[in-house]
Every structure is written in C-alpha cells, then in structure tokens.
Amino acid sequence: MYAKFHAIGAYAPSKVLSNADLEKMVDTTDEWILKRTGISQRRIASDDEYTSDMGVKASSLAIKRAGLEHSDIDLVVCATVTPDYFNMPSTACVISDKLGIYNVQAFDISAACSGFVYALSVAKAFVESGMKKHVLIVGAEKFSSIVDYTDRTTCILFGDGAGAAVISATNDKSESIIDIHASADGSYADFLVTPAPGSIHPVSQQVIDEGLNFVQMKGNETFKLAVRTLTKDVKDILFKNKIDSKEIPHFIPHQANYRIIKAVGDALKMDEKQVVLTVEKYGNTSAASIPMAINDIYESGRLKKGELMLLDTFGGGLTWASALLPFAGETL
Ligand code: ACO
C-alpha cells in the first residue's frame, strides 16, 4: 500500500493588512518590510473567525476536489500553533465536528511552520501501514491571535489562513509520496517561543502585563539557521533519491522571508521559475504556508497531475522537514 497526495484546498481571510497599514501602527516603512522580507501584505481573520473555521473551508474544498464524501475521511490531523483552545479540545476535533466527520481519530500536531509536512509524514505512515485510507491533513493558523501589534520585529511577518490536503491509499507506486524527512532540535527552543499560557506560565496578571502570550523571535539568528538547515535538508533528500534539483518543477519552501527563499534557491542552483512564492501576498502563515502555496499553483493552473513537488520547511521548536512527492490530484 502507498500514500498519494490526492487533493489540495486553501482559504485566506478577506481582510488585508498592508505594509501601509502597519506604517500607521508601528515605527516601520513599506520599503523596509519589502526589502528585508519580500512581504507586501497579509490576510487577517475577523474577530469571530477562528482557526477551525479557516481549516474547515480549506478542508471542504480538498475533500470535494478528491471526489470524496466527508464520511470517507478516516483520520483528521490538524497542524497548528494557534489552536481554537489552549489546549483542549484539539482543533482537529472541532474541525471534524464542523465537517460532520464523526467516530474517527482526530488530533493536533504542534510543529509551528513545519506542522503541515509533519502531518504529511503522519498521514503517509498511517496509510502505508494499512490503518487508514483517506487522511485529511490541515495546516491552519490564526497567527494574529498571538502577535503583538506594537512589536515591529514580529508584527510585520505573520498572517492568517489555512490549507488542507487529502492523503489517500493507492496501489500505484508511480503516484505515491516518494520520501519525507522530518526532524527537530529542541536546544534552539528559545529562538521562537510563545511563553504563555502553559504550565510554566499559567494565565496571570504577570502574563498580561509582560505580554508573555505573544510570539517572541530571535529573528536574525533564526534567519541564518533557516538558510543553513533548509539548504542541507533539500540537498539530503535529493541526494538520497538520486534526483537533480533541475528536475524539480515546483520547489515549494516555507514562506517566511523572500531573502531566505532566494538564498536557499540559489544554493540549490534553482531558477526563479522553479520556486513558488506567495510570501509577498500572505506573509508567513506558519503551518498553513505550504498548503496555501500548493493551492496557489494548483488554482492558477501551474500544478498539473503527476508533476513533482519538493516541500521544504523550518519553524519553531526548532523543527524542519522536507518532502518529495508527485501531485496525484486531477489537474484543475
Ligand atoms: N521596521 C524597521 N526597522 C526594523 C523593523 C521594522 N519592522 N524590525 C526590525 N528593525 C530594525 C531593528 O531594530 C534593527 O535596528 P538596529 O540595527 O538599529 O538594531 C535593524 O532593523 C535590523 O534588524 P535585524 O533583526 O537584524 O533585521 P533582519 O535583516 O534580520 O530582518 C527579520 C529581520 C525580517 C525578522 C529576519 O530576521 C527574518 O525573517 N528572520 C527569520 C524568520 C523565520 O524564518 N522564522 C521561522 C519561521 S516562523 C515560525 O516557525 C512560526
């Protein structure tokens, strides 16, 4: 039994937060943000729109495009670090309920920006073992809920959104997921951290006063480590599978910063046509970033059935992951 990437869907909230808007909120400029990050705008969920709602919209699309009924799904995995609830019920359970999917296993994965590829590795293992046939994996984030909009070093980076995919069983090896590497190094935990709420800092007046509920990042250190790790990870997976970087039509890296993507693309000798870029319009949507980018090239007609995708991601934990797989859905 093999696992195939059967269908993709995504959702971006309608509200746009532009660099010009941020100029009015913190001491920054459109020019600085564009030059240092490549981001022009990001989407922000409305007050009554939650991580699960965005995940549900992306999931409905993916299930429909797979030609399946909601009742065909036998496992729901949601990757998020901005769940509806800290910490129960899981967002996967909330999504399952909103989709009308009952009596199946559902759980969340916490791996920050690497969450979607982590979820992909879990789905692959469940399908290949014969335990599940159609796994729904979701990357959904309401990152605006943990961003301090007075901190110019982080608030310019992040946006909200969701992406989802259906991973299905197949006997046809040619359409199956080829390989996934996923890894972590907790000794860099302080590079990207949301200190509260948690068992170290339960909710208290101190948490509110010190803003410990907001994301904190060592941006420059993270940047350097991201370039190094992403490049090595891609080189390793290509070498192991005897594939040259020139043979990859769709390199889909985590969309954190254009300069990181450019440095990795250059190190791999990829030309611009191979590299998928959505960071300019969505910013960094963490676990939603890669499926939103896949959906983008799918909906624009650039991604066709059978074409090879190389995913590469890096995030809080620290975590990182890469995946090599053909797109096994129908061309739009
Ligand atoms: N506007 C204007 N100036 C700014 C801003 C801003 N928004 N933010 C920072 N600056 C200033 C700094 O204060 C600093 O000023 P100083 O030299 O007087 O001290 C100067 O700009 C340079 O700051 P750096 O932090 O060195 O800038 P850098 O070029 O590293 O860019 C950035 C910062 C964009 C955050 C970059 O480091 C980055 O993208 N880091 C990686 C992010 C990432 O990949 N995260 C991983 C995934 S996220 C996840 O897992 C959830």
Short mmCIF file of C-alpha atoms in Angstrom, two decimals, residues 114 117-118 179-184 225-241 251 264 268 310-315 319-324:
data_model
loop_
_atom_site.label_atom_id
_atom_site.label_comp_id
_atom_site.label_asym_id
_atom_site.label_seq_id
_atom_site.Cartn_x
_atom_site.Cartn_y
_atom_site.Cartn_z
CA SER A 114 6.86 22.62 9.86
CA VAL A 117 4.90 18.47 6.45
CA TYR A 118 4.95 16.75 9.85
CA ASP A 179 10.10 10.49 0.66
CA ILE A 180 9.75 12.70 3.73
CA HIS A 181 12.43 13.86 6.18
CA ALA A 182 11.24 15.49 9.39
CA SER A 183 13.47 16.50 12.27
CA ALA A 184 13.84 18.72 15.35
CA LEU A 225 19.85 28.84 10.87
CA ALA A 226 16.87 28.65 8.47
CA VAL A 227 19.05 29.16 5.38
CA ARG A 228 21.58 26.57 6.55
CA THR A 229 19.05 23.95 7.61
CA LEU A 230 16.69 24.29 4.65
CA THR A 231 19.54 24.04 2.15
CA LYS A 232 21.07 20.97 3.79
CA ASP A 233 17.70 19.27 4.15
CA VAL A 234 16.87 19.67 0.46
CA LYS A 235 20.33 18.56 -0.65
CA ASP A 236 20.00 15.43 1.53
CA ILE A 237 16.55 14.38 0.24
CA LEU A 238 17.53 14.97 -3.41
CA PHE A 239 20.82 13.06 -2.99
CA LYS A 240 19.11 10.15 -1.25
CA ASN A 241 16.54 9.85 -4.03
CA PHE A 251 10.06 23.87 -5.24
CA VAL A 264 18.13 28.52 -0.49
CA LEU A 268 20.40 24.67 -4.90
CA LEU A 310 9.64 19.46 -3.33
CA LEU A 311 8.45 20.85 0.02
CA ASP A 312 10.91 22.36 2.49
CA THR A 313 10.08 23.97 5.81
CA PHE A 314 11.51 25.29 9.03
CA GLY A 315 9.94 26.62 12.22
CA THR A 319 11.62 21.83 13.64
CA TRP A 320 12.30 21.27 9.97
CA ALA A 321 11.07 18.93 7.25
CA SER A 322 11.22 18.26 3.55
CA ALA A 323 9.12 16.08 1.25
CA LEU A 324 9.40 14.84 -2.31
#
